[in-house]
PDB file of C-alpha atoms in Angstrom:
ATOM      1  CA  MET A   8      33.480 117.904 100.850  1.00 49.00           C
ATOM      2  CA  THR A   9      36.695 119.418  99.511  1.00 49.00           C
ATOM      3  CA  PHE A  10      37.997 122.976  99.414  1.00 48.00           C
ATOM      4  CA  SER A  11      39.406 124.656  96.347  1.00 49.00           C
ATOM      5  CA  VAL A  12      42.543 126.749  96.497  1.00 49.00           C
ATOM      6  CA  ASN A  13      40.385 129.857  96.181  1.00 56.00           C
ATOM      7  CA  GLN A  14      38.194 128.740  99.084  1.00 50.00           C
ATOM      8  CA  LEU A  15      41.261 128.158 101.257  1.00 46.00           C
ATOM      9  CA  GLU A  16      42.573 131.590 100.376  1.00 56.00           C
ATOM     10  CA  GLU A  17      39.197 133.074 101.309  1.00 51.00           C
ATOM     11  CA  ALA A  18      39.324 131.239 104.634  1.00 49.00           C
ATOM     12  CA  ARG A  19      42.760 132.663 105.282  1.00 52.00           C
ATOM     13  CA  ARG A  20      41.511 136.150 104.455  1.00 54.00           C
ATOM     14  CA  VAL A  21      38.380 135.886 106.607  1.00 51.00           C
ATOM     15  CA  HIS A  22      40.297 134.484 109.575  1.00 51.00           C
ATOM     16  CA  ALA A  23      43.482 136.481 109.051  1.00 50.00           C
ATOM     17  CA  ASP A  24      43.583 137.898 112.574  1.00 51.00           C
ATOM     18  CA  GLY A  25      47.138 136.875 113.360  1.00 50.00           C
ATOM     19  CA  GLU A  26      47.741 133.763 115.411  1.00 49.00           C
ATOM     20  CA  SER A  27      44.121 132.563 115.307  1.00 50.00           C
ATOM     21  CA  ALA A  28      44.580 131.766 111.602  1.00 52.00           C
ATOM     22  CA  VAL A  29      47.630 129.619 112.171  1.00 48.00           C
ATOM     23  CA  ALA A  30      45.983 126.336 111.120  1.00 49.00           C
ATOM     24  CA  LEU A  31      44.984 127.860 107.779  1.00 53.00           C
ATOM     25  CA  GLY A  32      48.265 129.619 107.101  1.00 61.00           C
ATOM     26  CA  ALA A  33      51.838 128.491 107.590  1.00 68.00           C
ATOM     27  CA  PRO A  34      52.677 125.035 108.923  1.00 81.00           C
ATOM     28  CA  LEU A  35      51.590 124.794 112.543  1.00 83.00           C
ATOM     29  CA  TYR A  36      55.071 124.998 114.060  1.00 83.00           C
ATOM     30  CA  ALA A  37      56.867 127.004 111.394  1.00 80.00           C
ATOM     31  CA  ASP A  38      59.099 129.646 112.964  1.00 78.00           C
ATOM     32  CA  VAL A  39      57.334 129.775 116.323  1.00 83.00           C
ATOM     33  CA  GLY A  40      59.092 132.503 118.247  1.00 82.00           C
ATOM     34  CA  GLY A  41      60.527 130.398 121.072  1.00 85.00           C
ATOM     35  CA  ASP A  42      59.546 133.164 123.493  1.00 92.00           C
ATOM     36  CA  VAL A  43      57.895 130.802 125.937  1.00 95.00           C
ATOM     37  CA  ASP A  44      58.908 130.547 129.576  1.00 97.00           C
ATOM     38  CA  VAL A  45      58.665 126.974 130.783  1.00 98.00           C
ATOM     39  CA  SER A  46      58.934 125.210 134.109  1.00 98.00           C
ATOM     40  CA  PHE A  47      58.970 121.523 134.992  1.00 98.00           C
ATOM     41  CA  GLU A  48      57.577 119.477 137.848  1.00 98.00           C
ATOM     42  CA  PHE A  49      59.110 116.296 139.248  1.00 96.00           C
ATOM     43  CA  SER A  50      58.372 113.815 142.011  1.00 93.00           C
ATOM     44  CA  PRO A  51      60.976 112.718 144.556  1.00 91.00           C
ATOM     45  CA  PRO A  52      62.521 109.373 143.550  1.00 91.00           C
ATOM     46  CA  LYS A  53      61.685 106.219 145.495  1.00 88.00           C
ATOM     47  CA  SER A  54      64.788 104.184 144.611  1.00 89.00           C
ATOM     48  CA  ASP A  55      68.367 104.598 143.445  1.00 89.00           C
ATOM     49  CA  LYS A  56      67.362 103.688 139.895  1.00 93.00           C
ATOM     50  CA  ALA A  57      64.491 106.182 139.974  1.00 92.00           C
ATOM     51  CA  GLU A  58      66.884 108.854 141.233  1.00 93.00           C
ATOM     52  CA  GLU A  59      69.250 108.134 138.348  1.00 95.00           C
ATOM     53  CA  ASN A  60      66.362 108.464 135.866  1.00 95.00           C
ATOM     54  CA  LEU A  61      65.176 111.663 137.526  1.00 96.00           C
ATOM     55  CA  TRP A  62      68.564 113.337 137.205  1.00 96.00           C
ATOM     56  CA  GLN A  63      68.888 112.253 133.606  1.00 97.00           C
ATOM     57  CA  SER A  64      65.585 114.036 132.967  1.00 97.00           C
ATOM     58  CA  ILE A  65      66.726 117.136 134.833  1.00 97.00           C
ATOM     59  CA  GLU A  66      69.976 117.182 132.843  1.00 96.00           C
ATOM     60  CA  THR A  67      67.961 116.950 129.611  1.00 97.00           C
ATOM     61  CA  LEU A  68      65.554 119.751 130.476  1.00 97.00           C
ATOM     62  CA  CYS A  69      67.844 122.233 132.233  1.00 97.00           C
ATOM     63  CA  PRO A  70      69.436 123.494 128.977  1.00 96.00           C
ATOM     64  CA  LEU A  71      65.979 124.819 128.006  1.00 96.00           C
ATOM     65  CA  ASN A  72      66.583 127.454 130.709  1.00 96.00           C
ATOM     66  CA  PRO A  73      63.365 126.858 132.676  1.00 97.00           C
ATOM     67  CA  ARG A  74      62.015 129.435 135.113  1.00 97.00           C
ATOM     68  CA  PHE A  75      62.144 126.834 137.882  1.00 98.00           C
ATOM     69  CA  LEU A  76      62.038 123.114 138.660  1.00 98.00           C
ATOM     70  CA  SER A  77      59.461 122.078 141.247  1.00 97.00           C
ATOM     71  CA  VAL A  78      59.331 118.923 143.365  1.00 96.00           C
ATOM     72  CA  THR A  79      56.130 117.468 144.820  1.00 93.00           C
ATOM     73  CA  TYR A  80      55.454 116.732 148.475  1.00 83.00           C
ATOM     74  CA  GLY A  81      53.585 113.579 149.534  1.00 68.00           C
ATOM     75  CA  ALA A  82      50.426 113.635 151.630  1.00 56.00           C
ATOM     76  CA  GLY A  83      51.167 114.098 155.297  1.00 54.00           C
ATOM     77  CA  GLY A  84      54.811 114.742 154.565  1.00 55.00           C
ATOM     78  CA  SER A  85      55.285 111.144 153.400  1.00 58.00           C
ATOM     79  CA  THR A  86      58.045 112.228 151.019  1.00 70.00           C
ATOM     80  CA  ARG A  87      59.404 115.030 153.183  1.00 73.00           C
ATOM     81  CA  ASP A  88      63.014 113.846 153.356  1.00 82.00           C
ATOM     82  CA  ARG A  89      63.178 112.799 149.710  1.00 85.00           C
ATOM     83  CA  THR A  90      61.537 116.027 148.573  1.00 88.00           C
ATOM     84  CA  HIS A  91      63.976 118.089 150.625  1.00 89.00           C
ATOM     85  CA  ALA A  92      66.981 116.165 149.315  1.00 91.00           C
ATOM     86  CA  THR A  93      65.862 116.569 145.694  1.00 94.00           C
ATOM     87  CA  VAL A  94      65.038 120.268 146.018  1.00 95.00           C
ATOM     88  CA  ALA A  95      68.270 120.982 147.870  1.00 94.00           C
ATOM     89  CA  ARG A  96      70.292 119.218 145.184  1.00 95.00           C
ATOM     90  CA  ILE A  97      68.564 121.217 142.434  1.00 96.00           C
ATOM     91  CA  ALA A  98      69.395 124.420 144.325  1.00 95.00           C
ATOM     92  CA  ARG A  99      72.977 123.302 144.885  1.00 94.00           C
ATOM     93  CA  ASP A 100      73.888 121.562 141.642  1.00 95.00           C
ATOM     94  CA  THR A 101      72.021 123.469 138.921  1.00 95.00           C
ATOM     95  CA  ASP A 102      71.640 127.069 137.836  1.00 94.00           C
ATOM     96  CA  VAL A 103      67.839 126.695 137.745  1.00 97.00           C
ATOM     97  CA  PRO A 104      65.770 127.970 140.696  1.00 97.00           C
ATOM     98  CA  ALA A 105      64.224 125.177 142.757  1.00 98.00           C
ATOM     99  CA  ALA A 106      60.610 125.255 143.943  1.00 98.00           C
ATOM    100  CA  ALA A 107      59.454 123.030 146.795  1.00 96.00           C
ATOM    101  CA  HIS A 108      55.866 121.886 147.207  1.00 95.00           C
ATOM    102  CA  LEU A 109      54.449 122.253 150.700  1.00 94.00           C
ATOM    103  CA  THR A 110      51.017 121.149 151.954  1.00 92.00           C
ATOM    104  CA  CYS A 111      48.858 121.605 155.048  1.00 92.00           C
ATOM    105  CA  VAL A 112      48.072 117.916 155.551  1.00 88.00           C
ATOM    106  CA  GLU A 113      48.731 116.154 158.867  1.00 85.00           C
ATOM    107  CA  ALA A 114      51.127 118.720 160.288  1.00 90.00           C
ATOM    108  CA  THR A 115      50.989 121.583 162.770  1.00 94.00           C
ATOM    109  CA  ARG A 116      51.884 125.116 161.811  1.00 96.00           C
ATOM    110  CA  GLU A 117      55.134 124.765 163.701  1.00 96.00           C
ATOM    111  CA  GLU A 118      56.057 121.611 161.780  1.00 93.00           C
ATOM    112  CA  ILE A 119      55.252 123.205 158.438  1.00 94.00           C
ATOM    113  CA  ASP A 120      57.125 126.371 159.364  1.00 97.00           C
ATOM    114  CA  ALA A 121      60.149 124.258 160.269  1.00 95.00           C
ATOM    115  CA  VAL A 122      60.096 122.604 156.837  1.00 93.00           C
ATOM    116  CA  ALA A 123      59.897 126.028 155.182  1.00 96.00           C
ATOM    117  CA  GLN A 124      62.814 127.240 157.290  1.00 97.00           C
ATOM    118  CA  GLU A 125      64.846 124.227 156.164  1.00 94.00           C
ATOM    119  CA  TYR A 126      64.116 125.069 152.537  1.00 95.00           C
ATOM    120  CA  TRP A 127      65.192 128.680 153.045  1.00 97.00           C
ATOM    121  CA  ALA A 128      68.420 127.538 154.702  1.00 95.00           C
ATOM    122  CA  ALA A 129      69.081 125.257 151.703  1.00 94.00           C
ATOM    123  CA  GLY A 130      68.814 128.207 149.321  1.00 95.00           C
ATOM    124  CA  VAL A 131      65.272 127.467 148.125  1.00 96.00           C
ATOM    125  CA  ARG A 132      63.349 130.698 147.560  1.00 97.00           C
ATOM    126  CA  HIS A 133      60.204 129.410 145.846  1.00 98.00           C
ATOM    127  CA  ILE A 134      57.371 127.447 147.470  1.00 98.00           C
ATOM    128  CA  VAL A 135      54.364 125.873 145.753  1.00 98.00           C
ATOM    129  CA  ALA A 136      51.806 126.226 148.556  1.00 97.00           C
ATOM    130  CA  LEU A 137      48.953 123.710 148.484  1.00 96.00           C
ATOM    131  CA  ARG A 138      46.204 122.605 150.818  1.00 92.00           C
ATOM    132  CA  GLY A 139      46.924 118.995 149.916  1.00 88.00           C
ATOM    133  CA  ASP A 140      44.741 115.933 149.445  1.00 80.00           C
ATOM    134  CA  PRO A 141      43.128 114.005 152.313  1.00 73.00           C
ATOM    135  CA  PRO A 142      45.509 111.443 153.816  1.00 71.00           C
ATOM    136  CA  ALA A 143      45.118 107.781 152.927  1.00 67.00           C
ATOM    137  CA  GLY A 144      41.912 106.355 154.342  1.00 65.00           C
ATOM    138  CA  ALA A 145      40.206 109.723 154.795  1.00 68.00           C
ATOM    139  CA  ALA A 146      37.194 110.541 152.650  1.00 68.00           C
ATOM    140  CA  ASP A 147      37.379 114.307 153.080  1.00 76.00           C
ATOM    141  CA  TYR A 148      39.977 116.901 153.942  1.00 78.00           C
ATOM    142  CA  ALA A 149      40.027 118.174 157.510  1.00 77.00           C
ATOM    143  CA  PRO A 150      42.523 120.723 158.873  1.00 81.00           C
ATOM    144  CA  HIS A 151      45.074 119.254 161.232  1.00 85.00           C
ATOM    145  CA  PRO A 152      44.644 120.414 164.832  1.00 88.00           C
ATOM    146  CA  GLY A 153      47.017 123.331 165.200  1.00 91.00           C
ATOM    147  CA  GLY A 154      47.756 123.306 161.485  1.00 92.00           C
ATOM    148  CA  TYR A 155      47.118 125.704 158.622  1.00 95.00           C
ATOM    149  CA  GLU A 156      43.458 125.342 157.688  1.00 94.00           C
ATOM    150  CA  ASN A 157      43.907 125.917 153.950  1.00 95.00           C
ATOM    151  CA  ALA A 158      46.296 127.103 151.243  1.00 97.00           C
ATOM    152  CA  ALA A 159      45.492 130.792 151.794  1.00 98.00           C
ATOM    153  CA  ALA A 160      46.491 130.471 155.453  1.00 97.00           C
ATOM    154  CA  LEU A 161      49.652 128.626 154.425  1.00 98.00           C
ATOM    155  CA  VAL A 162      50.564 131.416 151.999  1.00 98.00           C
ATOM    156  CA  ALA A 163      50.076 134.012 154.732  1.00 98.00           C
ATOM    157  CA  GLY A 164      52.222 131.944 157.099  1.00 98.00           C
ATOM    158  CA  LEU A 165      55.026 131.651 154.566  1.00 98.00           C
ATOM    159  CA  ARG A 166      54.892 135.392 153.962  1.00 98.00           C
ATOM    160  CA  ARG A 167      55.514 135.942 157.683  1.00 97.00           C
ATOM    161  CA  LEU A 168      58.619 133.756 157.599  1.00 98.00           C
ATOM    162  CA  HIS A 169      60.595 134.933 154.577  1.00 98.00           C
ATOM    163  CA  PRO A 170      60.088 136.762 151.256  1.00 98.00           C
ATOM    164  CA  PHE A 171      59.449 133.508 149.388  1.00 98.00           C
ATOM    165  CA  GLU A 172      58.216 133.481 145.813  1.00 98.00           C
ATOM    166  CA  ILE A 173      54.931 131.585 146.148  1.00 98.00           C
ATOM    167  CA  SER A 174      52.884 129.703 143.569  1.00 98.00           C
ATOM    168  CA  VAL A 175      49.439 128.248 144.267  1.00 98.00           C
ATOM    169  CA  ALA A 176      47.043 125.925 142.462  1.00 98.00           C
ATOM    170  CA  ALA A 177      44.182 126.878 140.145  1.00 98.00           C
ATOM    171  CA  TYR A 178      41.473 124.632 138.740  1.00 97.00           C
ATOM    172  CA  PRO A 179      40.093 125.397 135.252  1.00 97.00           C
ATOM    173  CA  GLU A 180      37.395 122.747 135.754  1.00 97.00           C
ATOM    174  CA  MET A 181      36.896 123.568 139.458  1.00 95.00           C
ATOM    175  CA  HIS A 182      38.336 121.825 142.479  1.00 93.00           C
ATOM    176  CA  PRO A 183      36.267 118.717 143.333  1.00 90.00           C
ATOM    177  CA  ASN A 184      35.291 120.333 146.657  1.00 89.00           C
ATOM    178  CA  SER A 185      34.086 123.615 145.128  1.00 91.00           C
ATOM    179  CA  SER A 186      30.348 124.240 144.924  1.00 92.00           C
ATOM    180  CA  ASP A 187      30.595 126.272 141.732  1.00 95.00           C
ATOM    181  CA  LEU A 188      33.042 128.278 139.633  1.00 95.00           C
ATOM    182  CA  ALA A 189      32.420 131.505 141.537  1.00 96.00           C
ATOM    183  CA  ALA A 190      33.319 129.833 144.840  1.00 96.00           C
ATOM    184  CA  ASP A 191      36.376 128.284 143.244  1.00 96.00           C
ATOM    185  CA  LEU A 192      37.584 131.649 141.947  1.00 97.00           C
ATOM    186  CA  ASP A 193      36.900 133.249 145.331  1.00 97.00           C
ATOM    187  CA  ASN A 194      39.246 130.681 146.876  1.00 97.00           C
ATOM    188  CA  LEU A 195      41.918 131.424 144.288  1.00 98.00           C
ATOM    189  CA  LYS A 196      41.568 135.137 144.978  1.00 98.00           C
ATOM    190  CA  ARG A 197      42.031 134.542 148.714  1.00 98.00           C
ATOM    191  CA  LYS A 198      45.294 132.723 148.044  1.00 98.00           C
ATOM    192  CA  LEU A 199      46.565 135.515 145.823  1.00 98.00           C
ATOM    193  CA  ASP A 200      45.431 138.205 148.234  1.00 98.00           C
ATOM    194  CA  ALA A 201      47.330 136.376 150.990  1.00 98.00           C
ATOM    195  CA  GLY A 202      50.530 136.957 149.055  1.00 98.00           C
ATOM    196  CA  ALA A 203      50.907 134.350 146.298  1.00 98.00           C
ATOM    197  CA  ASN A 204      52.710 135.530 143.167  1.00 98.00           C
ATOM    198  CA  ARG A 205      51.005 133.316 140.611  1.00 98.00           C
ATOM    199  CA  ALA A 206      48.719 130.350 140.085  1.00 98.00           C
ATOM    200  CA  ILE A 207      49.551 127.158 138.211  1.00 98.00           C
ATOM    201  CA  THR A 208      46.579 125.236 136.877  1.00 98.00           C
ATOM    202  CA  GLN A 209      45.607 121.633 137.170  1.00 97.00           C
ATOM    203  CA  PHE A 210      46.114 119.825 133.859  1.00 98.00           C
ATOM    204  CA  PHE A 211      43.431 119.949 131.163  1.00 98.00           C
ATOM    205  CA  PHE A 212      43.172 118.665 127.606  1.00 97.00           C
ATOM    206  CA  GLU A 213      41.572 121.416 125.522  1.00 96.00           C
ATOM    207  CA  ALA A 214      42.915 124.932 125.128  1.00 96.00           C
ATOM    208  CA  GLU A 215      39.408 126.381 125.270  1.00 96.00           C
ATOM    209  CA  THR A 216      39.129 125.101 128.843  1.00 97.00           C
ATOM    210  CA  PHE A 217      41.988 127.363 129.862  1.00 97.00           C
ATOM    211  CA  PHE A 218      40.783 130.348 127.863  1.00 97.00           C
ATOM    212  CA  ARG A 219      37.312 130.170 129.466  1.00 96.00           C
ATOM    213  CA  TYR A 220      38.910 129.981 132.900  1.00 97.00           C
ATOM    214  CA  ARG A 221      41.281 132.846 132.185  1.00 97.00           C
ATOM    215  CA  ASP A 222      38.351 135.008 131.097  1.00 96.00           C
ATOM    216  CA  ALA A 223      36.333 134.066 134.188  1.00 97.00           C
ATOM    217  CA  ALA A 224      39.282 134.864 136.450  1.00 97.00           C
ATOM    218  CA  ALA A 225      39.718 138.265 134.811  1.00 97.00           C
ATOM    219  CA  ALA A 226      35.995 138.973 135.211  1.00 97.00           C
ATOM    220  CA  ALA A 227      36.359 138.107 138.907  1.00 97.00           C
ATOM    221  CA  GLY A 228      39.076 140.752 139.268  1.00 97.00           C
ATOM    222  CA  ILE A 229      42.047 138.371 139.293  1.00 97.00           C
ATOM    223  CA  THR A 230      45.037 139.982 137.623  1.00 97.00           C
ATOM    224  CA  ALA A 231      47.867 137.677 138.745  1.00 97.00           C
ATOM    225  CA  GLU A 232      49.655 135.403 136.328  1.00 97.00           C
ATOM    226  CA  ILE A 233      47.838 132.103 135.699  1.00 98.00           C
ATOM    227  CA  VAL A 234      50.137 129.486 134.181  1.00 98.00           C
ATOM    228  CA  PRO A 235      48.646 126.513 132.321  1.00 98.00           C
ATOM    229  CA  GLY A 236      49.678 123.127 133.688  1.00 98.00           C
ATOM    230  CA  ILE A 237      50.458 120.675 130.874  1.00 98.00           C
ATOM    231  CA  MET A 238      50.306 116.901 131.315  1.00 97.00           C
ATOM    232  CA  PRO A 239      51.873 115.024 128.367  1.00 96.00           C
ATOM    233  CA  ILE A 240      50.260 111.580 128.424  1.00 96.00           C
ATOM    234  CA  GLY A 241      52.707 108.798 129.196  1.00 92.00           C
ATOM    235  CA  SER A 242      50.097 106.281 130.347  1.00 93.00           C
ATOM    236  CA  PHE A 243      46.518 106.942 129.283  1.00 94.00           C
ATOM    237  CA  ALA A 244      45.113 104.704 132.009  1.00 94.00           C
ATOM    238  CA  GLY A 245      47.194 106.560 134.588  1.00 93.00           C
ATOM    239  CA  VAL A 246      45.996 109.934 133.344  1.00 95.00           C
ATOM    240  CA  GLN A 247      42.386 108.729 133.481  1.00 95.00           C
ATOM    241  CA  ARG A 248      42.827 107.820 137.143  1.00 95.00           C
ATOM    242  CA  MET A 249      44.373 111.182 137.985  1.00 94.00           C
ATOM    243  CA  ALA A 250      41.722 113.047 135.994  1.00 95.00           C
ATOM    244  CA  ALA A 251      38.938 111.308 137.917  1.00 93.00           C
ATOM    245  CA  MET A 252      40.478 112.419 141.217  1.00 89.00           C
ATOM    246  CA  CYS A 253      40.916 116.065 140.248  1.00 90.00           C
ATOM    247  CA  ASN A 254      37.753 116.741 138.229  1.00 91.00           C
ATOM    248  CA  THR A 255      39.511 116.966 134.858  1.00 96.00           C
ATOM    249  CA  ASP A 256      37.440 116.059 131.815  1.00 96.00           C
ATOM    250  CA  VAL A 257      38.947 113.501 129.442  1.00 96.00           C
ATOM    251  CA  PRO A 258      37.308 114.167 126.049  1.00 96.00           C
ATOM    252  CA  GLY A 259      36.026 111.215 124.074  1.00 96.00           C
ATOM    253  CA  TRP A 260      38.167 112.141 121.091  1.00 97.00           C
ATOM    254  CA  LEU A 261      41.264 111.876 123.280  1.00 97.00           C
ATOM    255  CA  ALA A 262      40.334 108.395 124.481  1.00 96.00           C
ATOM    256  CA  ARG A 263      39.801 107.299 120.897  1.00 97.00           C
ATOM    257  CA  LEU A 264      43.243 108.562 119.873  1.00 96.00           C
ATOM    258  CA  PHE A 265      44.897 106.277 122.445  1.00 96.00           C
ATOM    259  CA  GLU A 266      42.842 103.183 121.629  1.00 96.00           C
ATOM    260  CA  GLY A 267      45.033 100.240 120.641  1.00 95.00           C
ATOM    261  CA  LEU A 268      48.295 101.855 121.782  1.00 96.00           C
ATOM    262  CA  ASP A 269      48.772 100.073 125.121  1.00 91.00           C
ATOM    263  CA  ASP A 270      51.405  97.742 123.677  1.00 93.00           C
ATOM    264  CA  LEU A 271      52.970 100.266 121.305  1.00 96.00           C
ATOM    265  CA  PRO A 272      54.944 102.647 123.530  1.00 94.00           C
ATOM    266  CA  ALA A 273      56.775 104.414 120.708  1.00 95.00           C
ATOM    267  CA  ALA A 274      53.557 105.114 118.805  1.00 96.00           C
ATOM    268  CA  ARG A 275      51.836 106.149 122.031  1.00 95.00           C
ATOM    269  CA  GLN A 276      54.608 108.637 122.717  1.00 95.00           C
ATOM    270  CA  LEU A 277      54.284 110.153 119.248  1.00 95.00           C
ATOM    271  CA  VAL A 278      50.544 110.563 119.687  1.00 96.00           C
ATOM    272  CA  ALA A 279      51.024 112.032 123.164  1.00 96.00           C
ATOM    273  CA  ALA A 280      53.556 114.578 121.923  1.00 96.00           C
ATOM    274  CA  THR A 281      51.333 115.548 118.993  1.00 95.00           C
ATOM    275  CA  VAL A 282      48.238 116.076 121.128  1.00 96.00           C
ATOM    276  CA  ALA A 283      49.994 118.086 123.842  1.00 97.00           C
ATOM    277  CA  ALA A 284      52.023 120.145 121.374  1.00 96.00           C
ATOM    278  CA  GLU A 285      48.919 121.086 119.409  1.00 95.00           C
ATOM    279  CA  MET A 286      47.181 122.262 122.566  1.00 96.00           C
ATOM    280  CA  CYS A 287      50.250 124.251 123.599  1.00 96.00           C
ATOM    281  CA  ARG A 288      50.367 125.814 120.135  1.00 94.00           C
ATOM    282  CA  LYS A 289      46.767 126.929 120.549  1.00 94.00           C
ATOM    283  CA  LEU A 290      47.565 128.340 123.970  1.00 95.00           C
ATOM    284  CA  TYR A 291      50.503 130.219 122.464  1.00 94.00           C
ATOM    285  CA  ALA A 292      48.241 131.554 119.704  1.00 91.00           C
ATOM    286  CA  GLY A 293      45.952 132.816 122.459  1.00 93.00           C
ATOM    287  CA  GLY A 294      48.707 134.827 124.081  1.00 93.00           C
ATOM    288  CA  VAL A 295      50.033 132.286 126.593  1.00 96.00           C
ATOM    289  CA  LYS A 296      53.790 132.592 127.004  1.00 95.00           C
ATOM    290  CA  GLN A 297      54.265 130.579 130.223  1.00 97.00           C
ATOM    291  CA  LEU A 298      53.797 126.816 130.506  1.00 98.00           C
ATOM    292  CA  HIS A 299      54.322 124.413 133.416  1.00 98.00           C
ATOM    293  CA  PHE A 300      54.908 120.764 132.529  1.00 98.00           C
ATOM    294  CA  TYR A 301      53.994 117.812 134.741  1.00 98.00           C
ATOM    295  CA  THR A 302      56.845 115.595 133.577  1.00 97.00           C
ATOM    296  CA  MET A 303      56.197 112.413 135.589  1.00 94.00           C
ATOM    297  CA  ASN A 304      60.020 112.412 135.839  1.00 95.00           C
ATOM    298  CA  LYS A 305      60.405 111.812 132.098  1.00 94.00           C
ATOM    299  CA  ALA A 306      61.963 114.406 129.861  1.00 96.00           C
ATOM    300  CA  GLU A 307      61.314 113.377 126.265  1.00 95.00           C
ATOM    301  CA  LEU A 308      57.714 114.496 125.788  1.00 96.00           C
ATOM    302  CA  SER A 309      58.164 117.840 127.508  1.00 97.00           C
ATOM    303  CA  PHE A 310      61.416 118.488 125.664  1.00 97.00           C
ATOM    304  CA  ALA A 311      59.825 117.683 122.280  1.00 95.00           C
ATOM    305  CA  ILE A 312      56.875 119.997 122.929  1.00 95.00           C
ATOM    306  CA  CYS A 313      59.139 122.850 123.982  1.00 96.00           C
ATOM    307  CA  HIS A 314      61.264 122.296 120.881  1.00 95.00           C
ATOM    308  CA  LEU A 315      58.186 122.504 118.643  1.00 94.00           C
ATOM    309  CA  LEU A 316      57.305 125.804 120.314  1.00 94.00           C
ATOM    310  CA  GLY A 317      60.682 127.212 119.337  1.00 93.00           C
ATOM    311  CA  ALA A 318      62.572 126.725 122.596  1.00 94.00           C
ATOM    312  CA  ARG A 319      66.121 125.540 122.047  1.00 93.00           C
ATOM    313  CA  ALA A 320      68.511 123.820 124.390  1.00 91.00           C
ATOM    314  CA  ARG A 321      71.577 125.869 125.219  1.00 85.00           C
ATOM    315  CA  PRO A 322      74.295 123.815 126.900  1.00 74.00           C
ATOM    316  CA  SER A 323      75.553 126.876 128.758  1.00 61.00           C
ATOM    317  CA  GLN A 324      72.119 127.299 130.399  1.00 59.00           C
ATOM    318  CA  GLY A 325      70.858 125.426 133.433  1.00 57.00           C
ATOM    319  CA  ARG A 326      74.209 123.943 134.460  1.00 60.00           C
ATOM    320  CA  VAL A 327      73.951 120.592 136.229  1.00 66.00           C
ATOM    321  CA  ALA A 328      76.966 119.645 138.306  1.00 60.00           C
ATOM    322  CA  ALA A 329      78.589 116.358 137.418  1.00 51.00           C
TER     323      ALA A 329
END
């Protein structure tokens, strides 16, 4: 079946409700406003070479003037020192606010409070407060004796220490431990009511997943900012493993797009950028102006997507000390 020019014009007229008609109107990325606020997540490096690569990525992304750069925190504090060193260096050597992840796993309240105090002393004013995954060898999460029992309690504890900016996690496809969506949203509301400023979602692969979740959150009385978490696919097998652990659906069409690309890294990167950028464009068309990228410590895919959305690097922004 083919469409005539007149039929295409009729489609444009019928669907001409602004951004929702973007695929039928101008080229998908033509003159996108660039009015997106972005942030980027990194993991603490495990070697000198990995640290060099990490800082190359930070230097590439900082000129996009991100809202913040966040650094993950290993289960049970397994990356505590490396996380602290990375976050402290971001706070010291760049103009971009640093955000430190902090979890409840395998630590007392006093130990977690001490870590938070260290971050404050290092100039870090933003915490990503998470319950955390069960430690290695444990099937289920259990609160540490004398520890914070969950993320809501951690948020409340941080609020008692200092006026941190606090982000928490949200799950568009539900946390694996949630009984249903209503229970999942109740948990999110508890975290926000405890003092969190915003929620950042787990990654997902279809814009409609986020829009349904956003609508459900609004219906549940949640008015705080919910920022979509974007995972550009570097390794499809790796993403499949992570998706299985966090209850994220991997659509069949997505798997088919990456078939045969295991040994073609350049082609795989082009496909990954195209898929993620298209989803981000749909999110933007739906009114989303904040995006959080899970970079896996690599800059190129996230940078390309931001560029397609109209963001432009400005060398004077996000200074990184030599």
